[in-house]
Amino acid sequence: DAGVIQSPRHEVTEMGQEVTLRCKPISGHNSLFWYRQTMMRGLELLIYFNNNVPIDDSGMPEDRFSAKMPNASFSTLKIQPSEPRDSAVYFCASRNTGAYGELFFGEGSRLTVL
Amino acid sequence: DQQVKQNSPSLSVQEGRISILNCDYTNSMFDYFLWYKKYPAEGPTFLISISSIKDKNEDGRFTVFLNKSAKHLSLHIVPSQPGDSAVYFCAASSTQTGANNLFFGTGTRLTVIP
């Protein structure tokens, strides 16, 4: 079975540009999570969806960040406009709702904003 | 602010010896704890978990210990192997809130020296 698939794996962009990160969860999983990894804060939850509905977006740092899940097999995380402090690795993860704890992570998208 | 803390950013251990990774948490509502392992350029993968009704869970070379009164857990790896070299994340959740959100620590980089 394919795992969680993220794209792009690497993105280098200039400050002010729009960035879109994409995620395909594991088929059959109905919860999807976006995390950001930084040295200072480790893995921070940005937002998660249950059955395509955003449940908690309190981790989204600013209005510059938005996430959508138009269907069960696709989600996007958009940053507009991007800033150098957004540079981090962004992970998407999925699991079945109610399955205690264990998340299946994608390989991450490394974002560098110059 | 950080509800899950891993105060040691790195640890080096000789092959064959025991590795002990520590984690502290502040939220008394947490009742389910997990350890994830992360290799470079890969997403975190689930390693082992423990519920608050237990104080120990063992899986092969990996054992997690939970001390609820101290709000502390630890991961023991015995014997340590070079392939165990990775970043280890501690995570916690509250099943009373649906266990949907995992709070992660900042990670500990383990290096096992051959």
PDB file of C-alpha atoms in Angstrom:
ATOM      1  CA  ASP A   1       0.000   0.000   0.000  1.00  0.00           C
ATOM      2  CA  ALA A   2       1.183   3.503  -0.762  1.00  0.00           C
ATOM      3  CA  GLY A   3       1.857   5.630   2.266  1.00  0.00           C
ATOM      4  CA  VAL A   4       1.090   9.299   2.694  1.00  0.00           C
ATOM      5  CA  ILE A   5       2.358  11.126  -0.372  1.00  0.00           C
ATOM      6  CA  GLN A   6       3.540  14.714  -0.215  1.00  0.00           C
ATOM      7  CA  SER A   7       4.714  17.084  -2.905  1.00  0.00           C
ATOM      8  CA  PRO A   8       6.932  18.844  -3.550  1.00  0.00           C
ATOM      9  CA  ARG A   9       9.727  17.269  -1.504  1.00  0.00           C
ATOM     10  CA  HIS A  10      11.726  20.472  -1.715  1.00  0.00           C
ATOM     11  CA  GLU A  11      10.634  24.005  -2.467  1.00  0.00           C
ATOM     12  CA  VAL A  12      12.836  27.075  -2.630  1.00  0.00           C
ATOM     13  CA  THR A  13      11.057  30.340  -3.147  1.00  0.00           C
ATOM     14  CA  GLU A  14      11.483  34.041  -2.581  1.00  0.00           C
ATOM     15  CA  MET A  15       9.830  36.045   0.113  1.00  0.00           C
ATOM     16  CA  GLY A  16       6.368  37.179  -0.900  1.00  0.00           C
ATOM     17  CA  GLN A  17       5.676  34.285  -3.229  1.00  0.00           C
ATOM     18  CA  GLU A  18       2.793  31.891  -2.801  1.00  0.00           C
ATOM     19  CA  VAL A  19       3.622  28.347  -1.749  1.00  0.00           C
ATOM     20  CA  THR A  20       1.296  25.361  -2.083  1.00  0.00           C
ATOM     21  CA  LEU A  21       2.102  22.046  -0.448  1.00  0.00           C
ATOM     22  CA  ARG A  22       0.116  18.964  -1.357  1.00  0.00           C
ATOM     23  CA  CYS A  23      -0.808  15.769   0.412  1.00  0.00           C
ATOM     24  CA  LYS A  24      -2.498  12.511  -0.492  1.00  0.00           C
ATOM     25  CA  PRO A  25      -3.436  10.543   2.645  1.00  0.00           C
ATOM     26  CA  ILE A  26      -3.527   6.787   2.916  1.00  0.00           C
ATOM     27  CA  SER A  27      -6.664   5.441   1.280  1.00  0.00           C
ATOM     28  CA  GLY A  28      -9.358   4.772   3.853  1.00  0.00           C
ATOM     29  CA  HIS A  29      -7.937   7.106   6.487  1.00  0.00           C
ATOM     30  CA  ASN A  30     -10.425   9.771   7.441  1.00  0.00           C
ATOM     31  CA  SER A  31      -8.253  12.058   9.579  1.00  0.00           C
ATOM     32  CA  LEU A  32      -5.537  14.233   8.079  1.00  0.00           C
ATOM     33  CA  PHE A  33      -3.012  16.379   9.895  1.00  0.00           C
ATOM     34  CA  TRP A  34      -0.527  19.051   8.859  1.00  0.00           C
ATOM     35  CA  TYR A  35       2.547  19.468  11.063  1.00  0.00           C
ATOM     36  CA  ARG A  36       5.528  21.787  10.852  1.00  0.00           C
ATOM     37  CA  GLN A  37       8.941  20.776  12.151  1.00  0.00           C
ATOM     38  CA  THR A  38      11.364  23.369  13.463  1.00  0.00           C
ATOM     39  CA  MET A  39      14.410  23.060  15.671  1.00  0.00           C
ATOM     40  CA  MET A  40      12.946  25.250  18.369  1.00  0.00           C
ATOM     41  CA  ARG A  41       9.461  23.768  18.622  1.00  0.00           C
ATOM     42  CA  GLY A  42       9.772  20.270  17.244  1.00  0.00           C
ATOM     43  CA  LEU A  43       6.640  19.017  15.507  1.00  0.00           C
ATOM     44  CA  GLU A  44       3.812  21.523  15.766  1.00  0.00           C
ATOM     45  CA  LEU A  45       0.284  20.707  14.704  1.00  0.00           C
ATOM     46  CA  LEU A  46      -1.008  23.320  12.280  1.00  0.00           C
ATOM     47  CA  ILE A  47      -4.437  21.934  11.435  1.00  0.00           C
ATOM     48  CA  TYR A  48      -6.325  18.668  11.230  1.00  0.00           C
ATOM     49  CA  PHE A  49      -9.351  17.429   9.345  1.00  0.00           C
ATOM     50  CA  ASN A  50     -11.871  14.702  10.105  1.00  0.00           C
ATOM     51  CA  ASN A  51     -13.847  13.486   7.098  1.00  0.00           C
ATOM     52  CA  ASN A  52     -12.579  16.460   5.080  1.00  0.00           C
ATOM     53  CA  VAL A  53     -13.846  18.978   7.651  1.00  0.00           C
ATOM     54  CA  PRO A  54     -11.328  21.203   9.473  1.00  0.00           C
ATOM     55  CA  ILE A  55     -11.631  20.491  13.179  1.00  0.00           C
ATOM     56  CA  ASP A  56      -8.862  22.477  14.804  1.00  0.00           C
ATOM     57  CA  ASP A  57      -6.835  25.156  13.038  1.00  0.00           C
ATOM     58  CA  SER A  58      -5.604  26.873  16.178  1.00  0.00           C
ATOM     59  CA  GLY A  59      -2.044  25.952  15.257  1.00  0.00           C
ATOM     60  CA  MET A  60      -2.102  27.871  12.004  1.00  0.00           C
ATOM     61  CA  PRO A  61       0.337  30.685  12.740  1.00  0.00           C
ATOM     62  CA  GLU A  62      -1.236  33.504  10.788  1.00  0.00           C
ATOM     63  CA  ASP A  63      -3.800  34.371   8.189  1.00  0.00           C
ATOM     64  CA  ARG A  64      -1.094  33.850   5.621  1.00  0.00           C
ATOM     65  CA  PHE A  65      -1.593  30.121   6.147  1.00  0.00           C
ATOM     66  CA  SER A  66      -4.627  28.270   4.833  1.00  0.00           C
ATOM     67  CA  ALA A  67      -5.483  24.615   4.325  1.00  0.00           C
ATOM     68  CA  LYS A  68      -8.140  22.827   2.358  1.00  0.00           C
ATOM     69  CA  MET A  69      -9.321  19.280   1.924  1.00  0.00           C
ATOM     70  CA  PRO A  70     -11.681  19.200  -1.045  1.00  0.00           C
ATOM     71  CA  ASN A  71     -12.015  15.417  -0.937  1.00  0.00           C
ATOM     72  CA  ALA A  72     -10.892  12.394   1.029  1.00  0.00           C
ATOM     73  CA  SER A  73      -7.766  11.875  -1.052  1.00  0.00           C
ATOM     74  CA  PHE A  74      -6.262  15.342  -1.291  1.00  0.00           C
ATOM     75  CA  SER A  75      -5.290  18.271   0.886  1.00  0.00           C
ATOM     76  CA  THR A  76      -3.306  21.462   0.373  1.00  0.00           C
ATOM     77  CA  LEU A  77      -1.480  23.815   2.687  1.00  0.00           C
ATOM     78  CA  LYS A  78      -0.981  27.264   1.230  1.00  0.00           C
ATOM     79  CA  ILE A  79       1.216  30.103   2.430  1.00  0.00           C
ATOM     80  CA  GLN A  80       0.603  33.483   0.864  1.00  0.00           C
ATOM     81  CA  PRO A  81       2.710  35.549   1.062  1.00  0.00           C
ATOM     82  CA  SER A  82       5.608  33.451   2.255  1.00  0.00           C
ATOM     83  CA  GLU A  83       8.263  34.802   4.634  1.00  0.00           C
ATOM     84  CA  PRO A  84      11.749  33.532   5.549  1.00  0.00           C
ATOM     85  CA  ARG A  85      10.515  32.457   9.000  1.00  0.00           C
ATOM     86  CA  ASP A  86       8.182  29.987   7.292  1.00  0.00           C
ATOM     87  CA  SER A  87      11.223  27.930   6.293  1.00  0.00           C
ATOM     88  CA  ALA A  88      10.733  24.493   7.825  1.00  0.00           C
ATOM     89  CA  VAL A  89       9.780  20.930   6.976  1.00  0.00           C
ATOM     90  CA  TYR A  90       6.043  20.469   6.636  1.00  0.00           C
ATOM     91  CA  PHE A  91       4.619  17.024   7.266  1.00  0.00           C
ATOM     92  CA  CYS A  92       1.266  15.606   6.380  1.00  0.00           C
ATOM     93  CA  ALA A  93      -0.051  12.621   8.345  1.00  0.00           C
ATOM     94  CA  SER A  94      -3.181  10.513   8.316  1.00  0.00           C
ATOM     95  CA  ARG A  95      -4.988   7.847  10.306  1.00  0.00           C
ATOM     96  CA  ASN A  96      -8.438   6.509  11.023  1.00  0.00           C
ATOM     97  CA  THR A  97     -10.441   8.664  13.384  1.00  0.00           C
ATOM     98  CA  GLY A  98     -10.596   7.044  16.779  1.00  0.00           C
ATOM     99  CA  ALA A  99      -7.479   4.972  16.242  1.00  0.00           C
ATOM    100  CA  TYR A 100      -5.494   5.921  19.279  1.00  0.00           C
ATOM    101  CA  GLY A 101      -2.484   8.003  18.559  1.00  0.00           C
ATOM    102  CA  GLU A 102      -0.608   6.387  15.757  1.00  0.00           C
ATOM    103  CA  LEU A 103      -0.192   8.657  12.797  1.00  0.00           C
ATOM    104  CA  PHE A 104       1.283   7.728   9.450  1.00  0.00           C
ATOM    105  CA  PHE A 105       3.514  10.499   8.172  1.00  0.00           C
ATOM    106  CA  GLY A 106       4.578  11.452   4.700  1.00  0.00           C
ATOM    107  CA  GLU A 107       8.199  12.166   3.891  1.00  0.00           C
ATOM    108  CA  GLY A 108       7.724  15.895   4.309  1.00  0.00           C
ATOM    109  CA  SER A 109       8.117  19.001   2.186  1.00  0.00           C
ATOM    110  CA  ARG A 110      11.196  21.056   2.945  1.00  0.00           C
ATOM    111  CA  LEU A 111      10.416  24.722   2.354  1.00  0.00           C
ATOM    112  CA  THR A 112      13.084  27.388   2.081  1.00  0.00           C
ATOM    113  CA  VAL A 113      11.984  30.985   1.739  1.00  0.00           C
ATOM    114  CA  LEU A 114      14.797  33.330   0.758  1.00  0.00           C
TER     115      LEU A 114
ATOM    116  CA  ASP B   1       3.917  26.623  26.355  1.00  0.00           C
ATOM    117  CA  GLN B   2       5.586  23.378  25.244  1.00  0.00           C
ATOM    118  CA  GLN B   3       3.434  20.668  26.791  1.00  0.00           C
ATOM    119  CA  VAL B   4       5.839  17.876  25.922  1.00  0.00           C
ATOM    120  CA  LYS B   5       9.517  18.432  26.589  1.00  0.00           C
ATOM    121  CA  GLN B   6      12.594  16.540  25.600  1.00  0.00           C
ATOM    122  CA  ASN B   7      15.388  18.350  27.358  1.00  0.00           C
ATOM    123  CA  SER B   8      18.277  16.452  25.798  1.00  0.00           C
ATOM    124  CA  PRO B   9      18.736  17.451  22.174  1.00  0.00           C
ATOM    125  CA  SER B  10      21.292  14.718  21.607  1.00  0.00           C
ATOM    126  CA  LEU B  11      22.640  11.487  23.053  1.00  0.00           C
ATOM    127  CA  SER B  12      25.596   9.307  22.086  1.00  0.00           C
ATOM    128  CA  VAL B  13      25.848   5.679  23.136  1.00  0.00           C
ATOM    129  CA  GLN B  14      28.213   2.841  22.356  1.00  0.00           C
ATOM    130  CA  GLU B  15      26.839  -0.061  20.359  1.00  0.00           C
ATOM    131  CA  GLY B  16      25.542  -2.787  22.641  1.00  0.00           C
ATOM    132  CA  ARG B  17      24.905  -0.467  25.569  1.00  0.00           C
ATOM    133  CA  ILE B  18      21.578   0.896  26.775  1.00  0.00           C
ATOM    134  CA  SER B  19      20.112   4.101  25.357  1.00  0.00           C
ATOM    135  CA  ILE B  20      17.728   6.018  27.609  1.00  0.00           C
ATOM    136  CA  LEU B  21      15.709   8.844  26.129  1.00  0.00           C
ATOM    137  CA  ASN B  22      13.643  11.008  28.437  1.00  0.00           C
ATOM    138  CA  CYS B  23      10.448  12.986  28.052  1.00  0.00           C
ATOM    139  CA  ASP B  24       8.422  15.179  30.407  1.00  0.00           C
ATOM    140  CA  TYR B  25       4.918  16.490  30.009  1.00  0.00           C
ATOM    141  CA  THR B  26       2.908  19.139  31.781  1.00  0.00           C
ATOM    142  CA  ASN B  27      -0.716  18.396  30.938  1.00  0.00           C
ATOM    143  CA  SER B  28      -2.286  16.017  33.456  1.00  0.00           C
ATOM    144  CA  MET B  29      -5.022  15.215  30.936  1.00  0.00           C
ATOM    145  CA  PHE B  30      -2.561  13.309  28.760  1.00  0.00           C
ATOM    146  CA  ASP B  31      -3.212   9.601  29.032  1.00  0.00           C
ATOM    147  CA  TYR B  32      -1.671   8.100  25.918  1.00  0.00           C
ATOM    148  CA  PHE B  33       1.965   8.413  24.954  1.00  0.00           C
ATOM    149  CA  LEU B  34       3.949   7.447  21.895  1.00  0.00           C
ATOM    150  CA  TRP B  35       7.491   7.430  20.628  1.00  0.00           C
ATOM    151  CA  TYR B  36       8.319   8.114  17.018  1.00  0.00           C
ATOM    152  CA  LYS B  37      11.594   7.572  15.228  1.00  0.00           C
ATOM    153  CA  LYS B  38      12.773   9.761  12.380  1.00  0.00           C
ATOM    154  CA  TYR B  39      15.578   9.176   9.901  1.00  0.00           C
ATOM    155  CA  PRO B  40      16.927  12.064   7.782  1.00  0.00           C
ATOM    156  CA  ALA B  41      14.758  12.981   4.800  1.00  0.00           C
ATOM    157  CA  GLU B  42      11.980  10.675   5.987  1.00  0.00           C
ATOM    158  CA  GLY B  43       8.809  11.186   7.940  1.00  0.00           C
ATOM    159  CA  PRO B  44       8.514  10.061  11.564  1.00  0.00           C
ATOM    160  CA  THR B  45       7.463   6.447  12.047  1.00  0.00           C
ATOM    161  CA  PHE B  46       5.653   5.008  15.016  1.00  0.00           C
ATOM    162  CA  LEU B  47       7.823   3.013  17.405  1.00  0.00           C
ATOM    163  CA  ILE B  48       5.980   2.178  20.609  1.00  0.00           C
ATOM    164  CA  SER B  49       3.166   3.502  22.767  1.00  0.00           C
ATOM    165  CA  ILE B  50       1.847   3.275  26.296  1.00  0.00           C
ATOM    166  CA  SER B  51      -1.469   3.984  27.940  1.00  0.00           C
ATOM    167  CA  SER B  52      -1.638   5.634  31.329  1.00  0.00           C
ATOM    168  CA  ILE B  53      -3.178   2.490  32.810  1.00  0.00           C
ATOM    169  CA  LYS B  54       0.252   0.876  32.440  1.00  0.00           C
ATOM    170  CA  ASP B  55       3.658   1.847  33.703  1.00  0.00           C
ATOM    171  CA  LYS B  56       5.659  -0.223  31.250  1.00  0.00           C
ATOM    172  CA  ASN B  57       5.347  -1.499  27.723  1.00  0.00           C
ATOM    173  CA  GLU B  58       7.923  -3.634  25.989  1.00  0.00           C
ATOM    174  CA  ASP B  59       8.454  -4.485  22.344  1.00  0.00           C
ATOM    175  CA  GLY B  60      11.638  -6.331  21.572  1.00  0.00           C
ATOM    176  CA  ARG B  61      14.619  -4.127  22.321  1.00  0.00           C
ATOM    177  CA  PHE B  62      12.378  -1.166  23.079  1.00  0.00           C
ATOM    178  CA  THR B  63      10.721  -0.495  26.432  1.00  0.00           C
ATOM    179  CA  VAL B  64       8.770   2.578  27.444  1.00  0.00           C
ATOM    180  CA  PHE B  65       8.326   3.440  31.108  1.00  0.00           C
ATOM    181  CA  LEU B  66       5.699   5.843  32.404  1.00  0.00           C
ATOM    182  CA  ASN B  67       5.796   7.625  35.754  1.00  0.00           C
ATOM    183  CA  LYS B  68       2.469   9.427  36.004  1.00  0.00           C
ATOM    184  CA  SER B  69       3.155  11.120  39.305  1.00  0.00           C
ATOM    185  CA  ALA B  70       6.309  12.676  37.892  1.00  0.00           C
ATOM    186  CA  LYS B  71       4.737  13.258  34.470  1.00  0.00           C
ATOM    187  CA  HIS B  72       7.750  11.566  32.976  1.00  0.00           C
ATOM    188  CA  LEU B  73       8.339   8.826  30.466  1.00  0.00           C
ATOM    189  CA  SER B  74      11.431   7.232  29.095  1.00  0.00           C
ATOM    190  CA  LEU B  75      12.377   5.010  26.197  1.00  0.00           C
ATOM    191  CA  HIS B  76      14.997   2.335  26.766  1.00  0.00           C
ATOM    192  CA  ILE B  77      16.763   0.660  23.880  1.00  0.00           C
ATOM    193  CA  VAL B  78      18.738  -2.439  24.783  1.00  0.00           C
ATOM    194  CA  PRO B  79      21.071  -3.324  23.200  1.00  0.00           C
ATOM    195  CA  SER B  80      21.607  -0.223  21.081  1.00  0.00           C
ATOM    196  CA  GLN B  81      22.515  -0.764  17.446  1.00  0.00           C
ATOM    197  CA  PRO B  82      23.988   1.625  14.851  1.00  0.00           C
ATOM    198  CA  GLY B  83      20.709   1.418  12.920  1.00  0.00           C
ATOM    199  CA  ASP B  84      18.978   2.986  15.910  1.00  0.00           C
ATOM    200  CA  SER B  85      20.742   6.275  15.163  1.00  0.00           C
ATOM    201  CA  ALA B  86      17.882   8.673  14.455  1.00  0.00           C
ATOM    202  CA  VAL B  87      15.854  11.460  15.999  1.00  0.00           C
ATOM    203  CA  TYR B  88      13.322  10.228  18.550  1.00  0.00           C
ATOM    204  CA  PHE B  89      10.158  12.200  19.240  1.00  0.00           C
ATOM    205  CA  CYS B  90       7.993  11.771  22.286  1.00  0.00           C
ATOM    206  CA  ALA B  91       4.279  12.499  21.801  1.00  0.00           C
ATOM    207  CA  ALA B  92       1.258  12.685  24.070  1.00  0.00           C
ATOM    208  CA  SER B  93      -2.482  12.898  23.704  1.00  0.00           C
ATOM    209  CA  SER B  94      -5.660  12.913  25.736  1.00  0.00           C
ATOM    210  CA  THR B  95      -8.124  10.177  24.797  1.00  0.00           C
ATOM    211  CA  GLN B  96     -10.780  12.185  26.576  1.00  0.00           C
ATOM    212  CA  THR B  97     -10.548  14.714  23.768  1.00  0.00           C
ATOM    213  CA  GLY B  98     -10.664  12.021  21.110  1.00  0.00           C
ATOM    214  CA  ALA B  99      -6.892  11.546  20.904  1.00  0.00           C
ATOM    215  CA  ASN B 100      -6.960  13.445  17.667  1.00  0.00           C
ATOM    216  CA  ASN B 101      -4.217  15.858  18.516  1.00  0.00           C
ATOM    217  CA  LEU B 102      -0.750  14.578  19.287  1.00  0.00           C
ATOM    218  CA  PHE B 103       1.570  16.971  21.085  1.00  0.00           C
ATOM    219  CA  PHE B 104       5.184  16.331  20.184  1.00  0.00           C
ATOM    220  CA  GLY B 105       8.430  17.169  21.898  1.00  0.00           C
ATOM    221  CA  THR B 106      11.392  18.743  20.132  1.00  0.00           C
ATOM    222  CA  GLY B 107      13.179  15.427  19.643  1.00  0.00           C
ATOM    223  CA  THR B 108      16.414  13.800  20.797  1.00  0.00           C
ATOM    224  CA  ARG B 109      19.056  12.844  18.277  1.00  0.00           C
ATOM    225  CA  LEU B 110      20.498   9.447  19.185  1.00  0.00           C
ATOM    226  CA  THR B 111      23.863   8.421  17.798  1.00  0.00           C
ATOM    227  CA  VAL B 112      24.944   4.829  18.359  1.00  0.00           C
ATOM    228  CA  ILE B 113      28.672   4.508  17.915  1.00  0.00           C
ATOM    229  CA  PRO B 114      29.889   1.216  16.432  1.00  0.00           C
TER     230      PRO B 114
END
